[in-house]
Coordinates of C-alpha atoms and ligand atoms in Angstrom, one line a residue:
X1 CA -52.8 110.1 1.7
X2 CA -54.4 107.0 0.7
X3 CA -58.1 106.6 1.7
X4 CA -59.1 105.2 5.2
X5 CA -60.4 101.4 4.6
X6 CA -64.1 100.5 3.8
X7 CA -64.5 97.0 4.9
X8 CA -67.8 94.7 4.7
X9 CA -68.9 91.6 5.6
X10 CA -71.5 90.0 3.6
X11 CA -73.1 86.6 4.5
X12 CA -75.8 85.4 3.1
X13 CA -78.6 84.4 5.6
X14 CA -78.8 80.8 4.7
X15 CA -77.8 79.2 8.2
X16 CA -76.5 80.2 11.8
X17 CA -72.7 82.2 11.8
X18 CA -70.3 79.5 11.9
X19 CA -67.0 80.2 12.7
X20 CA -65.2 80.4 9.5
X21 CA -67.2 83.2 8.9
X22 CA -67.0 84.8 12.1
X23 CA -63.5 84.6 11.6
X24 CA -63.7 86.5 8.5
X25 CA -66.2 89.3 10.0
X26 CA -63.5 89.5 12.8
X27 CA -60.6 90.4 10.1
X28 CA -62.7 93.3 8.6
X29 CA -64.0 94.3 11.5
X30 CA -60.1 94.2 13.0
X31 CA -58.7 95.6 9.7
X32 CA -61.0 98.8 10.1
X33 CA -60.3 99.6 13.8
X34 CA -56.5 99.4 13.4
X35 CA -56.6 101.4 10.2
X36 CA -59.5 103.9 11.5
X37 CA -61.7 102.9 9.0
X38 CA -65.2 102.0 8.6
X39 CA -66.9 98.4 9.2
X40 CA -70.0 97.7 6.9
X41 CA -72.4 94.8 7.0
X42 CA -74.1 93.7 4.0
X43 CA -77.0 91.0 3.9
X44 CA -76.6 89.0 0.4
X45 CA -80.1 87.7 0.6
X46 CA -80.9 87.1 -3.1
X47 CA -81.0 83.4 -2.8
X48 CA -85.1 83.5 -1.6
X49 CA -85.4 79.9 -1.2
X50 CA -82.5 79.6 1.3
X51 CA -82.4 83.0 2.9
X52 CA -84.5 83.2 6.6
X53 CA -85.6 86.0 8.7
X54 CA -84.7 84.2 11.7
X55 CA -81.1 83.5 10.4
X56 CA -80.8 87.4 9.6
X57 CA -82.2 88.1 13.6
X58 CA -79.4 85.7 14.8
X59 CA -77.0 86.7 12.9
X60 CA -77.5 90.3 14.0
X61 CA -77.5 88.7 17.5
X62 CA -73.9 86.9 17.2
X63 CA -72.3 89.4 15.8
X64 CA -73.2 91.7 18.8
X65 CA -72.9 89.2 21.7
X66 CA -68.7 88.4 19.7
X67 CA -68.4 92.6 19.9
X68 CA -68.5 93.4 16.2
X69 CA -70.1 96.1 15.9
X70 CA -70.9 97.5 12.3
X71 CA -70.8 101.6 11.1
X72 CA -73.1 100.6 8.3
X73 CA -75.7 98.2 8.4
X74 CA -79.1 97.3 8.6
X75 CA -80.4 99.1 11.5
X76 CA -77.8 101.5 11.1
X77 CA -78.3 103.3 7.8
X78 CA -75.1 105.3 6.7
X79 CA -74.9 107.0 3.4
X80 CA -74.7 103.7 1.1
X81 CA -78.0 101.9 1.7
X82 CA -80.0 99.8 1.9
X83 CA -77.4 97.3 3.0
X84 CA -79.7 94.6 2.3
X85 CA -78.9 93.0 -1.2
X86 CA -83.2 92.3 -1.4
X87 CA -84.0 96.1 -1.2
X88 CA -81.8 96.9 -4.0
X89 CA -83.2 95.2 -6.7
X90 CA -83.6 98.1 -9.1
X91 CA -79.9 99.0 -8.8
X92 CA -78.9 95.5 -10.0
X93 CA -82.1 95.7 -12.9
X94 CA -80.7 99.2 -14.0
X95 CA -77.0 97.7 -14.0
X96 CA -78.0 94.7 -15.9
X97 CA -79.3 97.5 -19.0
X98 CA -75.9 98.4 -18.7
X99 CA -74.5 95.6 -19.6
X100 CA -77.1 94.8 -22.0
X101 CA -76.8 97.8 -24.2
X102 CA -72.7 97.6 -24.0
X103 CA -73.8 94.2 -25.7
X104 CA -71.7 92.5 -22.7
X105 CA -74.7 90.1 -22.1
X106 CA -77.5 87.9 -23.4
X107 CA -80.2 86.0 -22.6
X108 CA -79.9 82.2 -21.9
X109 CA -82.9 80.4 -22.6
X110 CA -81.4 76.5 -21.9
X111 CA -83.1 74.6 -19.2
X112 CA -81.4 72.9 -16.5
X113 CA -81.5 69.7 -18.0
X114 CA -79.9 70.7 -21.2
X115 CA -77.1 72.4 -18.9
X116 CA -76.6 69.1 -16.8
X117 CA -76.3 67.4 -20.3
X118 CA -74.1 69.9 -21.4
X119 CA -71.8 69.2 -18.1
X120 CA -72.4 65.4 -18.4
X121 CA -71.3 65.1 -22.0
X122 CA -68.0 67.7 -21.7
X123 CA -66.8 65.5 -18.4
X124 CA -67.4 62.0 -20.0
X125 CA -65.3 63.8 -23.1
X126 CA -62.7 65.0 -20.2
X127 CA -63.3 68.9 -21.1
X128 CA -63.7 71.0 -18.1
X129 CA -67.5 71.8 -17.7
X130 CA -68.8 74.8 -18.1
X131 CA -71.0 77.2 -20.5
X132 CA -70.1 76.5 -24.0
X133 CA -72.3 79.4 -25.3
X134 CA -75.5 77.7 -27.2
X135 CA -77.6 81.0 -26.8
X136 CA -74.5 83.4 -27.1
X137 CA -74.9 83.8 -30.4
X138 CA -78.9 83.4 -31.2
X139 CA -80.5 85.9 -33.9
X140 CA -83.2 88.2 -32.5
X141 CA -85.4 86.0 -34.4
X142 CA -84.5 82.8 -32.7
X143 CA -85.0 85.1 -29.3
X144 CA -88.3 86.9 -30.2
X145 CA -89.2 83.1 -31.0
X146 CA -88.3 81.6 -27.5
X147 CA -89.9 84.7 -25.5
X148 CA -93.1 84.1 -27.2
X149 CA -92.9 80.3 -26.0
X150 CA -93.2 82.2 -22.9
X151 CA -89.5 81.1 -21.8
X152 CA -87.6 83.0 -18.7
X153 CA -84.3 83.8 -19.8
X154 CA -81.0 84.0 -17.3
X155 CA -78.7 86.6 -18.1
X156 CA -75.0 85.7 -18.9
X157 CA -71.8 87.7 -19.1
X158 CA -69.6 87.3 -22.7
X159 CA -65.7 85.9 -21.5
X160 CA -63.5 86.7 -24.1
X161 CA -60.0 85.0 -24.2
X162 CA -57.7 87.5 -21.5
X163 CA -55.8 87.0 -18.3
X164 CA -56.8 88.2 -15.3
X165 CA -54.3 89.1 -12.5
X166 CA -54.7 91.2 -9.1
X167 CA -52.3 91.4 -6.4
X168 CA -53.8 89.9 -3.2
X169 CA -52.3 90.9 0.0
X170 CA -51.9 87.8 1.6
X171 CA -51.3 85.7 -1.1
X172 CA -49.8 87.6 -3.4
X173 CA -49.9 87.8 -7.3
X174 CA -52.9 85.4 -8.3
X175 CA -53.1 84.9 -12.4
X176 CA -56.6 83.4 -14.2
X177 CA -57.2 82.6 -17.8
X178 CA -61.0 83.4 -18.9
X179 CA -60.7 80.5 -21.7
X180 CA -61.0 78.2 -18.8
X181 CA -64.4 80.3 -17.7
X182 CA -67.8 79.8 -19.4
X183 CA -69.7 83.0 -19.9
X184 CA -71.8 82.8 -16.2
X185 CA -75.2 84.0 -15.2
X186 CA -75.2 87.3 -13.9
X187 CA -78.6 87.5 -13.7
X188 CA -81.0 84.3 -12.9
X189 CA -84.4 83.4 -15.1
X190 CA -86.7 84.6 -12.2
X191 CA -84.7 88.2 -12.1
X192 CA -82.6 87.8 -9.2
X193 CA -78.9 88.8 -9.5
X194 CA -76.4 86.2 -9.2
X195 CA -73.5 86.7 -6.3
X196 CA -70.8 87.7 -8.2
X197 CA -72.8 89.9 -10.1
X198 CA -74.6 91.8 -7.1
X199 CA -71.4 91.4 -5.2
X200 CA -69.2 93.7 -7.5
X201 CA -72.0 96.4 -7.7
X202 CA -72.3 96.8 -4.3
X203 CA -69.1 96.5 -3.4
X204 CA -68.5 99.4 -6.0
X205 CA -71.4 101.6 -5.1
X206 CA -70.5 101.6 -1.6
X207 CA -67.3 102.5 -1.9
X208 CA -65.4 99.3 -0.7
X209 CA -61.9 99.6 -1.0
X210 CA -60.9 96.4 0.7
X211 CA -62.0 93.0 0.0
X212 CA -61.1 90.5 2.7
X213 CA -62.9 87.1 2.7
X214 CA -61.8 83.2 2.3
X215 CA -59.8 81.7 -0.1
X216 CA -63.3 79.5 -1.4
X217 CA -63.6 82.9 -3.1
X218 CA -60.8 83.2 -4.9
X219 CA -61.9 81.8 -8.2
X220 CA -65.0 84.2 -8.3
X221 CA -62.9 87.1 -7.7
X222 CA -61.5 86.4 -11.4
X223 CA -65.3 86.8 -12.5
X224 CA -65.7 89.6 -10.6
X225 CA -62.7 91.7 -11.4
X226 CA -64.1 91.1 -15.5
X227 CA -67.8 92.8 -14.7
X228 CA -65.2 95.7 -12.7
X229 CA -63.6 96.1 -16.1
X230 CA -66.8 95.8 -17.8
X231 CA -68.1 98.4 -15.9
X232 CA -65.4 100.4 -16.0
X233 CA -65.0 100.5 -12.3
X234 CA -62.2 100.0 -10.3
X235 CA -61.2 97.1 -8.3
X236 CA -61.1 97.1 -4.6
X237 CA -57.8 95.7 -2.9
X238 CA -58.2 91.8 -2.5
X239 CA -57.3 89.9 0.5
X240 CA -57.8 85.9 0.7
X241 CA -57.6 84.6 4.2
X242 CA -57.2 80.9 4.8
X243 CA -59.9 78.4 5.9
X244 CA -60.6 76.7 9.2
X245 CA -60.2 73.5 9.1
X246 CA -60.6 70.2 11.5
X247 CA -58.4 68.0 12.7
X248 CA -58.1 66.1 9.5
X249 CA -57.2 68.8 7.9
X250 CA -61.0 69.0 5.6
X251 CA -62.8 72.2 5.9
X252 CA -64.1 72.6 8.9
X253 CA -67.8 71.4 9.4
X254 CA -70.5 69.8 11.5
X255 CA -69.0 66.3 11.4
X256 CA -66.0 67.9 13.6
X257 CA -68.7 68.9 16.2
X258 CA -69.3 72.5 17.1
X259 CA -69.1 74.8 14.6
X260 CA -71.9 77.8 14.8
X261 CA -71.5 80.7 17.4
X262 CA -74.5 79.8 18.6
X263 CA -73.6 76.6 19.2
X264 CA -70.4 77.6 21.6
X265 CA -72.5 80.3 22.8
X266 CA -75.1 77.6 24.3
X267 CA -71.8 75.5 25.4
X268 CA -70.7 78.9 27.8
X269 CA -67.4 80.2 25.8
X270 CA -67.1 83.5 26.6
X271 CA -67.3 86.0 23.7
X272 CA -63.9 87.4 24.2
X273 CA -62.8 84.1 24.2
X274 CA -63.8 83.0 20.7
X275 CA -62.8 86.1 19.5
X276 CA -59.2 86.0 21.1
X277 CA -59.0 82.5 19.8
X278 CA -60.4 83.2 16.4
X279 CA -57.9 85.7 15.8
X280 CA -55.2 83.9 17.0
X281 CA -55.9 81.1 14.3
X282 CA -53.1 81.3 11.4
X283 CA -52.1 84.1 13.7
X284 CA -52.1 87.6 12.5
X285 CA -51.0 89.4 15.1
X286 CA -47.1 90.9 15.6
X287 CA -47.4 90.2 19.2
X288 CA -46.6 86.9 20.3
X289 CA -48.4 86.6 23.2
X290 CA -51.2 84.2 23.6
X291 CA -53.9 85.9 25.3
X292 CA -54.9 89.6 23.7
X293 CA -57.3 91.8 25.3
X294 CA -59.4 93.1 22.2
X295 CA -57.6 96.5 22.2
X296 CA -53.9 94.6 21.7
X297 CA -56.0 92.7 19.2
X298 CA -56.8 95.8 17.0
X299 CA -53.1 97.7 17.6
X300 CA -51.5 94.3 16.6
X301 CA -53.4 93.1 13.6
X302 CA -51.5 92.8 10.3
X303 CA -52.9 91.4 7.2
X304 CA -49.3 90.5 6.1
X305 CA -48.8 88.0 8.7
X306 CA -52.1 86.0 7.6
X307 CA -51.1 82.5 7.2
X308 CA -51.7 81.4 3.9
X309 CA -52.3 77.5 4.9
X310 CA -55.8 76.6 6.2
X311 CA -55.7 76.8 10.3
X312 CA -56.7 73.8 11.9
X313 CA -59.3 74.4 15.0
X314 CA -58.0 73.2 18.0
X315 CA -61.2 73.1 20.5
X316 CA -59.0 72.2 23.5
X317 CA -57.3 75.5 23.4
X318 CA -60.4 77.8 23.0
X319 CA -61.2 75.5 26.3
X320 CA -57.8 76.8 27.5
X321 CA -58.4 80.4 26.5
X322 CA -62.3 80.0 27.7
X323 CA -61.0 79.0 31.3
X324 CA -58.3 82.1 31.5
X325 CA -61.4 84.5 30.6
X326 CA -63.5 83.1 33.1
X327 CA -60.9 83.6 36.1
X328 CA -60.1 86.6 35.3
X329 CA -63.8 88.0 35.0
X330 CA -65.0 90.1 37.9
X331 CA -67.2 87.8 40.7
X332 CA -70.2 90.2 39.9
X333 CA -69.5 90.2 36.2
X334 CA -69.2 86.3 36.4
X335 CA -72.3 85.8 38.5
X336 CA -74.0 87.8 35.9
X337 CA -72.7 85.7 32.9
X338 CA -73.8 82.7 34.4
X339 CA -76.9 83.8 35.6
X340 CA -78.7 82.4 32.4
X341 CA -77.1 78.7 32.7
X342 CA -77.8 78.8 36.5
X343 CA -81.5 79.5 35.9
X344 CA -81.7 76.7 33.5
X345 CA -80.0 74.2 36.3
X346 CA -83.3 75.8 38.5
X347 CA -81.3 78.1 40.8
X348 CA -83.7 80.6 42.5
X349 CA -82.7 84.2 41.6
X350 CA -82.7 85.2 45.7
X351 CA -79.8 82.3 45.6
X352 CA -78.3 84.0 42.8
X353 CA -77.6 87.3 43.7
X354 CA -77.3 86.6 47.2
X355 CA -73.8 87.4 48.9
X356 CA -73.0 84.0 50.1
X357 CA -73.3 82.7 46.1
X358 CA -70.5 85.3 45.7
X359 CA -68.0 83.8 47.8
X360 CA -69.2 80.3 46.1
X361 CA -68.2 81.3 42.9
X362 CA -65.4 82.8 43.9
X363 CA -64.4 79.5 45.5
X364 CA -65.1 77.5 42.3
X365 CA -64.0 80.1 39.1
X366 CA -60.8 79.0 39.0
X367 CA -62.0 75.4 38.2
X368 CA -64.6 76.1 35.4
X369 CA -64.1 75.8 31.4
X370 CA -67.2 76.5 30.5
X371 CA -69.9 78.2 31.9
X372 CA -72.3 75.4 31.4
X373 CA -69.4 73.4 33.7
X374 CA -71.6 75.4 37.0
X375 CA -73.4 73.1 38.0
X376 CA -71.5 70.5 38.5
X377 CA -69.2 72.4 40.5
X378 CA -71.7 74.5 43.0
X379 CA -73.9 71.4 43.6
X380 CA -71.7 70.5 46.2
X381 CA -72.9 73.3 48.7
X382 CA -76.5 72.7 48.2
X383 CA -78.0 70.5 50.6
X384 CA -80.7 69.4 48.0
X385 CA -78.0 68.8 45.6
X386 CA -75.5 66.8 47.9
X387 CA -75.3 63.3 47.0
X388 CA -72.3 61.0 47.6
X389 CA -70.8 60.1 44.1
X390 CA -69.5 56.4 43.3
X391 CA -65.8 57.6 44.3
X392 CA -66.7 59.2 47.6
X393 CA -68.7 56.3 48.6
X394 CA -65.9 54.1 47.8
X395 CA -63.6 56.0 49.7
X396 CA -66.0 55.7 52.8
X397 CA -66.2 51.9 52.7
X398 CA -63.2 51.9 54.5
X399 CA -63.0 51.4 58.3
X400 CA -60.0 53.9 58.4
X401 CA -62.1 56.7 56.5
X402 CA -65.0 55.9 58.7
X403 CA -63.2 56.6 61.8
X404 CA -61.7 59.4 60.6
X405 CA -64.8 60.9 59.6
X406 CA -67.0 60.3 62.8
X407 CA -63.7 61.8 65.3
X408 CA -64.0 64.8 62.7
X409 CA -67.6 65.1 63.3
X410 CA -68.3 64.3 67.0
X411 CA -65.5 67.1 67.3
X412 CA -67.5 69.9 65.3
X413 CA -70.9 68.8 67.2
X414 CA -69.2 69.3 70.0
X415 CA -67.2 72.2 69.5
X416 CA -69.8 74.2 67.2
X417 CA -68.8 78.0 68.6
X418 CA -64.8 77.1 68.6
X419 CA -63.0 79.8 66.4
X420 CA -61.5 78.4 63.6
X421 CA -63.6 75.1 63.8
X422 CA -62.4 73.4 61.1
X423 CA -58.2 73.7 61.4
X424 CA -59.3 72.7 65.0
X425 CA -61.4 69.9 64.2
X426 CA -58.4 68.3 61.6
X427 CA -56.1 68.9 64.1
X428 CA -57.7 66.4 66.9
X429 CA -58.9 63.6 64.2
X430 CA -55.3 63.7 62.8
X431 CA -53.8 63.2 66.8
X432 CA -57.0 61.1 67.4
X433 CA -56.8 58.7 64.7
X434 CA -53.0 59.2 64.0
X435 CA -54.2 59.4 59.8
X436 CA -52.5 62.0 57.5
X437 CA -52.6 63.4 54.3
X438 CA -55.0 61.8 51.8
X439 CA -55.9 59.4 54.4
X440 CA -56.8 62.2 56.3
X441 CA -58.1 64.9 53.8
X442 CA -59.9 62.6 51.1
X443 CA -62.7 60.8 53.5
X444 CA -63.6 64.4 54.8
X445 CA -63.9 65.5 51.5
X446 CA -65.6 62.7 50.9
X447 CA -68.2 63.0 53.0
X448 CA -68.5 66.8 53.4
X449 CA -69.2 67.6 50.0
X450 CA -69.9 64.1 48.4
X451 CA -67.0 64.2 45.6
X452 CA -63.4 63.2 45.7
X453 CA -62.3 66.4 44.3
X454 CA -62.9 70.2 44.5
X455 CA -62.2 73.7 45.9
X456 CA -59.7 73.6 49.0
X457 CA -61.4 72.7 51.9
X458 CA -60.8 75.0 54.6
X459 CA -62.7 77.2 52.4
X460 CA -65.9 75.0 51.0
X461 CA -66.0 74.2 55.2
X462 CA -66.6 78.0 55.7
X463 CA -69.2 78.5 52.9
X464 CA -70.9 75.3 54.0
X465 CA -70.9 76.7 57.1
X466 CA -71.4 74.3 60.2
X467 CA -74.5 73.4 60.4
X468 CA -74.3 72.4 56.8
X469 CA -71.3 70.2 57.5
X470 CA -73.0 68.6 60.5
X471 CA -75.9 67.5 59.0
X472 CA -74.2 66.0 56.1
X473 CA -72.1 64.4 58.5
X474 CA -75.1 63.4 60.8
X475 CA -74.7 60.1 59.8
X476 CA -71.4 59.3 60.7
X477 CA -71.9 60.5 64.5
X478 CA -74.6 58.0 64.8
Ligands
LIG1 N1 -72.4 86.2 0.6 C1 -71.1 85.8 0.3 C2 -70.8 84.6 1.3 O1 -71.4 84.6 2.3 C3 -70.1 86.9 0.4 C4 -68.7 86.6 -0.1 C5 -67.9 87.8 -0.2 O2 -67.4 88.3 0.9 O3 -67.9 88.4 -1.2 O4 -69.9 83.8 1.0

């Protein structure tokens, strides 16, 4: 029986989770529910002058609020730690002897301005840049001589003339020639590993069976699967998704607006949203169905179905999806989501959790996209709040809506204990004043709630409740 998946993802902490990589993290993570395997995380945080707690805490943060949850991680050791690439320094040092005592590597001593004048001269010459080996073949002498002028060396790994091929399981069988590869730094002058190096240890040493990241990685994968060889370790299984990309068809990026998860998370998408719609991008799912609960997520993912062509991010439907997540929520649940976005608009938390906000939102869920969208939507049955837009007031100018609107309300100041007040009080304008339909509906709306459109009005009538409605409409009896 073949071995139950290891899967990782691995970002680097170098900026907030954007959705191309949450969209990777979501394919492990899927891959090793549906297959019963395990979900690792692994923080590649080697690059010091670009790696930041505070991304790390958020990061930690996003991936819990989107429901990917890791079985080995930082802050939840398993038996292949430390997951973080920074605490495992001596791993990568003792690997590096390896490598130096196969006689697989040596030291670079060239600075970066004899490398840029390397690349500058081999593209003006129309050679494809890369390492052409100046310090691959020094004498010790020529090395003892450059240590002692107190130089740093980098560490690069020898490419010698082969093919490299691996069967990827979305895109099939990829080929690479190493004479198109300079020998690469494995190791950098101030002693950090370089990612492809540290990748393929770690990868190895925690037993990672299944690679499954973006196609941006494909070309290191060739570099990688050489220090496997060198090694003498075996490759994991390789899986290349496709990109995101925006409308234009360019990777996707902050120029096509938002982009980070916490970004939509500020805007109110709901997490099972994103994730629904991140999966369903260059679907891989054998359902067809739009709308997949997690659970038909994980029974349904297939990495043979990944589209191979980047998948273009289409905000308007995450809107869509967003929208069909937010009816369906629970009232309670819903209150509680919003909760955070309500406080910010300064609603009181007696209003919030108080029964008659219930039947508010439950009036107004069916409207909102967003949860940020509340506010504009509730404002209408606050007193404090009620204001009569540019429409309504429009609407009011007329003589018609202004008689239709003061028969509407001397009838409910008159008739304040009636049973079913407002059906009643429609009933005698529409005789009284012989309007109907719009005519009818819109200047009540109008001036009842201040907006031209909105929940049906029967039932913003009853939340309002009468006195509400009267004083609003105080002005019209007059
Ligand atoms: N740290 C790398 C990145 O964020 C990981 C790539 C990989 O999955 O190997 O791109």
């Amino acid at each position: 029986m073949a071995p139950k998946p290891r899967v990782r993802f691995a970002p680097s902490p170098t900026g907030e989770l954007h959705v191309g990589n949450a969209r990777t993290a979501l394919f492990n993570w899927m891959y090793a529910r549906h297959h019963g395997g395990s979900f690792i995380l692994r923080i590649e945080d080697t690059d010091e002058s670009r790696s930041a707690l505070s991304y790390q805490i958020s990061l930690f943060d996003d991936l819990k609020w989107l429901g990917l949850d890791w079985d080995e991680g930082p802050n939840k050791e398993g038996a292949y730690g430390p997951y973080r690439q920074s605490e495992r320094l001596d791993i990568y040092k003792s690997h590096l002897q390896k490598l130096i005592d196969a006689d697989l590597v040596y030291p670079c001593y060239c600075t970066e301005e004899e490398l840029e004048e390397e690349r500058q001269n081999l593209i003006l010459s129309k050679r494809m840049p890369r390492y052409m080996g100046k310090c691959r073949n020094l004498s010790p002498d020529e090395r003892k001589q450059r240590e002692k002028e107190g130089k740093k060396p980098s560490y690069r790994f020898k490419i010698y003339p082969q093919t490299i091929e691996f069967k990827d399981l979305i895109r099939g069988l990829m080929k690479f020639e190493a004479d198109a590869i300079g020998d690469f730094i494995i190791v950098r002058s101030n002693g950090m590993p370089a990612y492809n190096f540290a990748v393929v240890i770690d990868d190895h040493l925690m037993n990672i069976n299944h690679v499954i990241r973006g196609e941006d990685h494909l070309s290191n994968t060739a570099l990688q699967i050489m220090l496997y060889r060198a090694f003498g370790f075996e490759p994991p299984t390789f899986a290349h998704h496709s990109l995101i990309l925006g409308k234009d068809r360019a990777k996707l990026s902050k120029r096509h607006g938002s982009v980070s998860i916490g970004e939509f998370r500020k805007q109110g998408i709901l997490p099972e949203a994103l994730v629904n719609y991140l999966g369903l991008l260059g679907s891989s799912f054998t359902d067809a169905r739009e709308v997949l609960s997690r659970e038909e997520m994980i029974a349904g993912f297939t990495l043979k179905r990944a589209s191979r062509s980047g998948a273009i991010f289409d905000e308007e439907k995450l809107l869509w999806l967003n929208a069909i997540y937010i009816r369906n929520c629970k009232t309670e649940d819903l209150v509680a989501r919003l909760t955070p976005f309500l406080e910010q608009s300064g609603f009181k938390k007696e209003i919030i959790n108080s029964e008659g906000f219930k039947r508010i939102i439950d009036l107004v869920k069916t409207d909102l996209t967003t949860l940020a969208d509340i506010e504009n939507h509730i404002s209408l049955f606050f007193d404090d709040k009620y204001e009569l837009t540019d429409e309504a007031k429009k609407i009011l100018e007329k003589d018609t809506a202004q008689n239709v609107v003061r028969t509407f309300a001397r009838y409910l100041a008159h008739n304040t204990e009636q049973q079913n007040l407002y059906a009643a009080a429609m009933k005698h304008t529409k005789e009284k004043t012989g309007a109907k339909g719009k005519e009818l509906f819109m200047p009540i709306r109008a001036a009842l709630t201040g907006k031209t459109h909105g929940p049906e009005l029967d039932k913003v009538f009853i939340v309002l409740g009468t006195n509400s409605a009267l004083k609003r409409l105080e002005f019209f009896i007059r």
